[in-house]
Amino acid sequence: MIRQNYDLSARNTLRLPARAQLWGEFSDVSELLTLLSSAAANDWPVRVLGGGSNVLLAGDIPGLVICPRMAGVQVLHQTAEFSWVAAEAGLSWHDWVVRSTAYGHGLENLALIPGTVGAAPVQNIGAYGAEAADFIDSVTGVQLSSRQLRTLSAAECRFAYRDSVFKRELARDFVITRVMFRLPRQFAPQLSYGPLATWSATAVVTPQSLIDEISRIRRSKLPDPQQIPNAGSFFKNPVVSAAQAAGLQREHPRLPCYPQAGGDVKLAAGWLIEQAGWKGRWSGHAGMHRDQALVLVTDGTAVYTDVERLQQQVQADVLSRFGVQLEPEPQLF
Ligand code: FAD
Ligand code: NAP
């Protein structure tokens, strides 16, 4: 059923006010194709919304906003080493992480990331040294321009740091319906990030204890969007050349730098923002969180222009102080 003039303010974790001209949910591919046929017949633009935890709503949305509801899990194949398991787009990401441990491992580090399975490949979600791409075998969905069901291999998804083909060539042109994961059956936890290294030195590390510890750390550091509207990290960590990082480190010896596989260096955006004086500072109805400078929060009454203004102020200050251009992580919807 297609609904009209649908309120999206409770469907985005920044709680920005916006309405969709039309709203439709789908529970399988055939319902999705029916919605897409109506959209094509009426010339409605189509956008897909999951949990709304990584979007910026700049105002009312013309056309049809669709949302996947299917949340099944299916084991397709198992060997001694791996399980291939498909999870449907509407499943809550955290619920999938918890369920995935029955089949294999690796997703534990991605516990408690808000949102849906269908959105996970879009920005190749990552945390604590793991990213979804490490465990994705393929992604299936419907391409809007052709209305054809397609399966993309992991290579075709062109995963990169918080990036994929779904943010580039296929942006606004692909509805992910299910994601196939290839999960190693042996538990070989990734514990390199500081808090996990400290914890694991004395803890008994099991898939469940790792999920619990990550959930505990995240709850202690990150504002809960139910209480304080936010979209997680508001800026991506900038990746700069080794030469630029070395120059910056000469001037700022405490700048956290993380060398990347290709030779470039990742900088911690939160540190840059804090040094630029924005940790805990507000501009109107939006501010940078007092405990985690990378997280933009609002007082619940903010509109998009409040967020945009703060974004530009932070970007300008970090650029003038460090010569580094910060890019927002949430996508303009
Ligand atoms: P939405 O916000 O609904 O959509 C995001 C984008 O994906 C939009 O462009 C949308 O059109 C597209 N999209 C959504 N579903 C589909 C689909 N089925 N097919 C095609 N396109 C689709 N991210 C991390 O990477 N790591 C973290 O640790 C992390 N922590 C967070 C903590 C908090 C408190 C919050 C609020 C956010 C955090 N995020 C993190 C960001 C966010 O949770 C992820 O990006 C998540 O994958 C977004 O899922 P969603 O369902 O809410 O997507
Ligand atoms: P943190 O541990 O305080 O670290 C700050 C930054 O330094 C992180 O962004 C992380 O980069 C980087 N970093 C830290 N240790 C590293 C290591 N050993 N190797 C490489 N990079 C390292 O970060 P936090 O804010 O508490 O977040 C913890 C994790 O959750 C991070 O991975 C972060 O990405 C993720 N997270 C993401 C979001 C989001 O919305 N995208 C929101 C909350 C938390 P990376 O970000 O590349 O890991």
Coordinates of C-alpha atoms and ligand atoms in Angstrom, one line a residue:
M1 CA 0.0 0.0 0.0
I2 CA 1.3 3.4 -0.9
R3 CA 0.8 6.2 1.7
Q4 CA 0.8 9.9 1.0
N5 CA 2.5 12.8 2.8
Y6 CA 4.3 10.4 5.1
D7 CA 6.2 11.9 8.1
L8 CA 9.9 10.9 8.1
S9 CA 10.9 12.8 11.3
A10 CA 10.8 9.6 13.4
R11 CA 12.5 7.6 10.6
N12 CA 15.8 9.4 10.7
T13 CA 18.0 9.3 13.8
L14 CA 18.9 13.0 13.5
R15 CA 15.1 13.6 13.8
L16 CA 15.2 16.2 11.0
P17 CA 11.7 17.2 9.9
A18 CA 10.7 16.0 6.5
R19 CA 7.8 14.3 4.7
A20 CA 7.8 11.9 1.9
Q21 CA 5.3 12.7 -0.9
L22 CA 4.7 8.9 -1.1
W23 CA 5.8 6.0 1.1
G24 CA 5.7 2.3 0.4
E25 CA 7.1 -0.8 2.2
F26 CA 7.9 -4.1 0.6
S27 CA 8.2 -7.6 2.0
D28 CA 9.6 -9.4 -1.1
V29 CA 11.0 -8.8 -4.5
S30 CA 7.6 -9.1 -6.2
E31 CA 6.1 -6.3 -3.9
L32 CA 9.2 -4.2 -4.7
L33 CA 8.7 -4.7 -8.5
T34 CA 5.1 -3.7 -8.1
L35 CA 6.1 -0.5 -6.3
L36 CA 8.7 0.2 -9.0
S37 CA 6.2 -0.3 -11.8
S38 CA 3.8 2.3 -10.2
A39 CA 6.7 4.7 -9.8
A40 CA 7.7 4.2 -13.5
A41 CA 4.1 4.6 -14.7
N42 CA 3.8 7.9 -12.7
D43 CA 7.3 9.2 -13.2
W44 CA 8.0 9.3 -9.5
P45 CA 11.6 9.5 -8.4
V46 CA 12.4 6.6 -6.0
R47 CA 14.6 6.6 -2.9
V48 CA 15.2 3.8 -0.4
L49 CA 15.4 4.3 3.3
G50 CA 16.5 1.7 5.9
G51 CA 16.8 2.7 9.5
G52 CA 17.6 6.4 8.7
S53 CA 20.8 6.3 10.7
N54 CA 23.1 7.6 8.0
V55 CA 21.0 10.1 6.1
L56 CA 20.5 13.9 6.0
L57 CA 17.0 15.0 5.2
A58 CA 17.2 18.5 3.7
G59 CA 13.5 18.9 3.3
D60 CA 10.4 17.2 1.9
I61 CA 11.1 14.3 -0.5
P62 CA 9.3 14.3 -3.8
G63 CA 8.2 11.0 -5.3
L64 CA 8.2 7.6 -3.6
V65 CA 10.3 6.5 -0.6
I66 CA 10.5 2.8 -0.2
C67 CA 11.6 0.7 2.8
P68 CA 12.4 -3.0 2.9
R69 CA 10.6 -5.1 5.6
M70 CA 11.8 -8.6 4.7
A71 CA 14.2 -10.0 7.4
G72 CA 14.9 -13.6 6.7
V73 CA 18.2 -15.5 7.0
Q74 CA 19.0 -18.5 4.9
V75 CA 22.1 -20.8 5.0
L76 CA 23.1 -21.6 1.4
H77 CA 26.2 -23.6 1.7
Q78 CA 28.7 -24.8 4.3
T79 CA 32.2 -26.2 4.2
A80 CA 34.6 -27.0 7.0
E81 CA 36.0 -23.5 6.6
F82 CA 33.1 -21.2 5.7
S83 CA 29.3 -20.7 5.8
W84 CA 27.6 -18.8 3.1
V85 CA 24.5 -17.2 4.6
A86 CA 22.1 -14.7 3.0
A87 CA 20.4 -12.1 5.1
E88 CA 17.5 -9.9 3.8
A89 CA 17.7 -6.2 3.6
G90 CA 15.1 -5.2 6.3
L91 CA 16.8 -7.2 9.1
S92 CA 18.2 -5.1 11.9
W93 CA 22.0 -5.1 11.5
H94 CA 22.7 -5.8 15.2
D95 CA 20.2 -8.7 15.2
W96 CA 22.0 -10.2 12.3
V97 CA 25.4 -9.8 14.0
V98 CA 24.1 -11.7 17.0
R99 CA 22.5 -14.4 14.8
S100 CA 25.5 -14.7 12.5
T101 CA 27.6 -16.3 15.3
A102 CA 25.6 -19.5 14.9
Y103 CA 27.1 -19.9 11.4
G104 CA 30.5 -18.2 11.5
H105 CA 32.5 -15.3 12.7
G106 CA 33.9 -11.9 12.0
L107 CA 30.9 -9.6 12.3
E108 CA 31.2 -9.4 16.1
N109 CA 33.2 -6.2 15.9
L110 CA 30.3 -4.6 14.1
A111 CA 27.9 -5.1 16.9
L112 CA 25.4 -2.4 17.8
I113 CA 25.8 -0.4 14.6
P114 CA 22.3 1.0 14.0
G115 CA 20.4 0.3 10.8
T116 CA 19.6 -2.5 8.4
V117 CA 21.4 -5.3 6.6
G118 CA 20.5 -3.7 3.3
A119 CA 22.3 -0.5 4.1
A120 CA 25.5 -2.2 5.3
P121 CA 27.1 -2.6 1.9
V122 CA 26.3 1.0 0.9
Q123 CA 29.0 2.6 3.0
N124 CA 30.8 -0.6 3.8
I125 CA 30.1 -0.2 7.5
G126 CA 33.1 -0.6 9.7
A127 CA 34.2 -0.5 13.4
Y128 CA 37.0 -1.7 15.5
G129 CA 39.2 -2.8 12.6
A130 CA 36.5 -4.9 10.8
E131 CA 34.4 -3.9 7.9
A132 CA 31.4 -5.5 6.2
A133 CA 33.3 -6.0 3.0
D134 CA 35.6 -8.5 4.7
F135 CA 32.6 -10.9 4.9
I136 CA 30.4 -10.0 2.0
D137 CA 30.3 -12.5 -0.9
S138 CA 27.7 -10.8 -3.0
V139 CA 24.9 -8.3 -3.0
T140 CA 21.5 -8.8 -4.7
G141 CA 18.9 -6.2 -5.6
V142 CA 16.9 -4.5 -8.2
Q143 CA 18.5 -1.9 -10.5
L144 CA 16.0 1.0 -10.8
S145 CA 16.9 2.1 -14.3
S146 CA 16.4 -1.4 -15.8
R147 CA 14.0 -2.9 -13.1
Q148 CA 16.1 -6.1 -13.4
L149 CA 17.2 -8.3 -10.5
R150 CA 21.0 -8.3 -10.3
T151 CA 23.7 -10.0 -8.2
L152 CA 27.0 -8.1 -7.8
S153 CA 30.1 -10.0 -6.7
A154 CA 32.1 -8.4 -3.9
A155 CA 34.6 -7.2 -6.5
E156 CA 31.8 -5.5 -8.5
C157 CA 30.7 -3.7 -5.3
R158 CA 34.0 -1.9 -5.3
F159 CA 34.2 -1.7 -1.6
A160 CA 36.6 0.8 -0.1
Y161 CA 36.9 2.7 3.2
R162 CA 33.3 3.6 4.0
D163 CA 32.6 3.5 0.3
S164 CA 31.1 1.3 -2.4
V165 CA 29.6 1.3 -5.9
F166 CA 26.3 1.9 -4.2
K167 CA 27.5 5.4 -3.2
R168 CA 28.9 6.1 -6.7
E169 CA 27.7 4.7 -10.1
L170 CA 24.7 2.9 -8.6
A171 CA 23.8 5.7 -6.2
R172 CA 20.0 6.1 -6.2
D173 CA 19.8 3.4 -8.9
F174 CA 19.9 0.1 -6.8
V175 CA 17.7 -1.4 -4.1
I176 CA 19.5 -4.0 -2.2
T177 CA 17.2 -6.9 -1.2
R178 CA 19.7 -9.3 0.3
V179 CA 23.3 -9.7 1.2
M180 CA 25.2 -12.9 1.0
F181 CA 27.9 -13.3 3.7
R182 CA 30.8 -15.7 3.7
L183 CA 31.7 -16.3 7.3
P184 CA 34.8 -18.1 8.5
R185 CA 33.7 -20.9 10.9
Q186 CA 36.7 -20.6 13.0
F187 CA 36.6 -17.7 15.6
A188 CA 39.8 -15.6 15.0
P189 CA 38.9 -12.3 16.7
Q190 CA 40.3 -9.0 15.5
L191 CA 41.4 -7.3 18.7
S192 CA 43.9 -4.7 17.5
Y193 CA 42.0 -1.6 18.5
G194 CA 43.2 -0.2 21.9
P195 CA 40.1 -0.9 24.0
L196 CA 39.8 -4.4 22.7
A197 CA 43.5 -5.2 23.2
T198 CA 43.3 -4.0 26.8
W199 CA 40.1 -5.9 27.5
S200 CA 41.2 -9.2 25.9
A201 CA 44.5 -9.2 27.9
T202 CA 42.5 -10.4 30.9
A203 CA 39.0 -11.5 29.5
V204 CA 37.8 -14.8 28.2
V205 CA 37.2 -13.9 24.5
T206 CA 34.2 -15.7 23.0
P207 CA 31.9 -14.5 20.2
Q208 CA 29.3 -13.5 22.7
S209 CA 31.7 -11.8 25.2
L210 CA 33.2 -9.8 22.3
I211 CA 29.7 -8.7 21.2
D212 CA 28.9 -7.8 24.8
E213 CA 32.2 -5.8 25.3
I214 CA 31.8 -3.9 22.0
S215 CA 28.2 -3.1 22.9
R216 CA 29.4 -1.9 26.4
I217 CA 32.1 0.3 25.0
R218 CA 29.8 1.8 22.4
R219 CA 27.0 2.5 24.9
S220 CA 29.6 4.2 27.2
K221 CA 31.0 6.5 24.4
L222 CA 28.2 7.2 21.9
P223 CA 25.0 9.1 22.5
D224 CA 21.9 7.0 22.0
P225 CA 19.9 8.4 19.1
Q226 CA 16.7 7.7 21.0
Q227 CA 17.8 10.2 23.7
I228 CA 20.0 12.6 21.7
P229 CA 19.4 12.8 17.9
N230 CA 22.6 12.0 15.9
A231 CA 23.8 10.0 12.9
G232 CA 27.0 8.5 14.4
S233 CA 30.3 9.9 13.1
F234 CA 29.3 13.0 11.1
F235 CA 32.6 13.2 9.2
K236 CA 34.7 10.5 7.6
N237 CA 38.3 10.1 8.8
P238 CA 40.3 11.9 6.1
V239 CA 42.9 9.8 4.3
V240 CA 45.9 12.0 3.2
S241 CA 49.2 11.3 1.5
A242 CA 52.1 10.1 3.7
A243 CA 53.9 13.4 3.0
Q244 CA 51.0 15.5 4.2
A245 CA 50.6 13.4 7.3
A246 CA 54.4 13.7 8.1
G247 CA 54.2 17.5 7.7
L248 CA 51.1 17.7 10.0
Q249 CA 52.8 15.4 12.5
R250 CA 55.9 17.7 12.7
E251 CA 53.6 20.6 13.6
H252 CA 51.2 18.5 15.8
P253 CA 53.2 15.6 17.3
R254 CA 50.2 14.1 19.1
L255 CA 48.1 13.9 15.8
P256 CA 46.8 10.2 15.6
C257 CA 47.9 8.8 12.2
Y258 CA 47.1 5.3 10.9
P259 CA 49.1 4.1 7.9
Q260 CA 46.8 2.4 5.2
A261 CA 47.7 -0.5 3.0
G262 CA 48.3 1.6 -0.1
G263 CA 50.7 4.0 1.6
D264 CA 48.3 6.8 2.5
V265 CA 47.6 7.7 6.1
K266 CA 44.2 7.9 7.9
L267 CA 43.8 10.8 10.4
A268 CA 41.3 10.8 13.2
A269 CA 38.7 13.4 12.3
G270 CA 37.5 13.5 15.9
W271 CA 40.9 14.7 17.1
L272 CA 41.1 17.4 14.4
I273 CA 37.6 18.6 15.4
E274 CA 38.5 18.6 19.1
Q275 CA 41.7 20.5 18.5
A276 CA 39.8 23.1 16.4
G277 CA 37.7 23.8 19.6
W278 CA 34.5 22.1 18.6
K279 CA 34.2 19.3 21.1
G280 CA 31.0 20.1 23.2
R281 CA 30.4 23.3 21.3
W282 CA 27.0 24.2 19.9
S283 CA 25.9 26.4 17.0
G284 CA 22.1 27.1 17.4
H285 CA 20.2 23.8 17.6
A286 CA 23.1 21.5 16.7
G287 CA 26.5 20.8 18.3
M288 CA 29.4 18.5 18.4
H289 CA 29.0 16.0 21.2
R290 CA 30.8 16.7 24.5
D291 CA 32.2 13.2 24.8
Q292 CA 32.8 12.3 21.1
A293 CA 33.7 15.3 18.9
L294 CA 33.0 13.4 15.7
V295 CA 29.3 13.0 16.5
L296 CA 27.0 15.9 15.5
V297 CA 24.0 16.0 17.8
T298 CA 20.9 18.1 17.9
D299 CA 18.5 19.3 20.6
G300 CA 15.6 17.6 18.7
T301 CA 14.3 20.9 17.2
A302 CA 17.0 21.3 14.6
V303 CA 16.2 21.6 10.9
Y304 CA 18.6 20.8 8.1
T305 CA 20.0 24.3 7.8
D306 CA 21.1 24.1 11.5
V307 CA 23.1 21.0 10.7
E308 CA 24.4 22.4 7.4
R309 CA 25.6 25.6 9.2
L310 CA 27.5 23.6 11.9
Q311 CA 29.0 21.3 9.3
Q312 CA 30.4 24.2 7.3
Q313 CA 31.7 25.9 10.5
V314 CA 33.6 22.8 11.6
Q315 CA 34.9 22.1 8.1
A316 CA 36.1 25.7 7.7
D317 CA 37.9 25.7 11.1
V318 CA 39.6 22.3 10.5
L319 CA 40.6 23.4 7.0
S320 CA 42.2 26.6 8.2
R321 CA 44.0 25.0 11.2
F322 CA 45.2 21.7 9.5
G323 CA 44.7 22.2 5.8
V324 CA 42.5 19.1 5.8
Q325 CA 39.0 19.0 4.1
L326 CA 36.5 17.0 6.1
E327 CA 33.7 15.2 4.2
P328 CA 30.4 14.4 5.8
E329 CA 29.7 10.7 6.2
P330 CA 25.8 10.7 6.2
Q331 CA 24.3 10.9 2.8
L332 CA 22.0 13.8 1.6
F333 CA 18.8 11.9 1.0
Ligands
FAD1 P1 19.8 4.6 6.0 O1 20.3 5.7 6.9 O2 18.4 4.4 6.0 O3 20.4 4.8 4.6 C1 21.8 5.1 4.4 C2 22.0 5.1 2.9 O4 21.9 3.8 2.3 C3 21.0 6.0 2.1 O5 21.7 6.5 1.0 C4 20.0 5.0 1.6 O6 19.3 5.4 0.4 C5 20.8 3.7 1.4 N1 20.1 2.5 1.6 C6 19.5 2.1 2.7 N2 19.0 0.9 2.6 C7 19.2 0.5 1.3 C8 18.9 -0.6 0.5 N3 18.2 -1.7 1.0 N4 19.3 -0.6 -0.8 C9 20.0 0.4 -1.3 N5 20.4 1.5 -0.6 C10 20.0 1.5 0.7 N6 28.4 3.4 10.6 C11 29.6 2.6 10.5 O7 30.1 2.3 9.4 N7 30.2 2.2 11.6 C12 29.8 2.5 12.9 O8 30.4 2.1 13.9 C13 28.6 3.3 13.0 N8 28.1 3.6 14.2 C14 27.0 4.4 14.3 C15 26.5 4.8 15.5 C16 25.4 5.6 15.7 C17 24.9 6.0 17.1 C18 24.7 6.0 14.5 C19 23.4 6.8 14.6 C20 25.1 5.6 13.3 C21 26.3 4.8 13.1 N9 26.8 4.5 11.9 C22 27.9 3.7 11.8 C23 26.1 4.9 10.6 C24 24.9 3.9 10.2 O9 24.4 3.2 11.3 C25 25.3 3.0 9.1 O10 25.8 3.6 8.0 C26 24.1 2.1 8.7 O11 24.6 1.1 7.8 C27 22.9 2.8 8.1 O12 21.9 1.9 8.0 P2 20.4 2.4 7.8 O13 19.5 1.2 7.6 O14 20.0 3.3 8.9 O15 20.6 3.3 6.5
NAP2 P1 38.4 5.5 18.7 O1 38.6 4.1 19.2 O2 38.3 6.7 19.7 O3 39.4 5.9 17.6 C1 39.4 7.2 16.9 C2 39.6 6.9 15.4 O4 40.9 6.4 15.3 C3 38.6 6.0 14.8 O5 37.8 6.7 14.0 C4 39.5 4.9 14.2 O6 39.3 4.8 12.8 C5 40.9 5.3 14.4 N1 41.6 4.2 15.1 C6 41.7 3.9 16.4 N2 42.5 2.8 16.7 C7 42.9 2.4 15.5 C8 43.7 1.3 15.0 N3 44.3 0.4 15.9 N4 43.9 1.1 13.7 C9 43.4 2.0 12.8 N5 42.6 3.0 13.2 C10 42.4 3.2 14.5 O7 37.0 5.6 17.9 P2 35.5 5.6 18.4 O8 34.9 6.9 18.0 O9 35.4 5.2 19.8 O10 34.8 4.5 17.5 C11 35.2 3.1 17.7 C12 34.9 2.4 16.4 O11 33.6 2.5 16.0 C13 35.7 3.0 15.2 O12 36.1 2.0 14.3 C14 34.7 3.8 14.5 O13 34.8 3.9 13.1 C15 33.4 3.1 14.8 N6 32.2 4.1 14.9 C16 31.8 4.5 13.7 C17 30.7 5.4 13.7 C18 30.1 5.9 12.3 O14 29.1 6.5 12.4 N7 30.8 5.7 11.2 C19 30.1 5.8 14.8 C20 30.7 5.4 16.0 C21 31.8 4.5 16.0 P3 38.1 4.0 12.1 O15 36.9 4.9 12.2 O16 38.6 3.9 10.6 O17 38.0 2.6 12.7

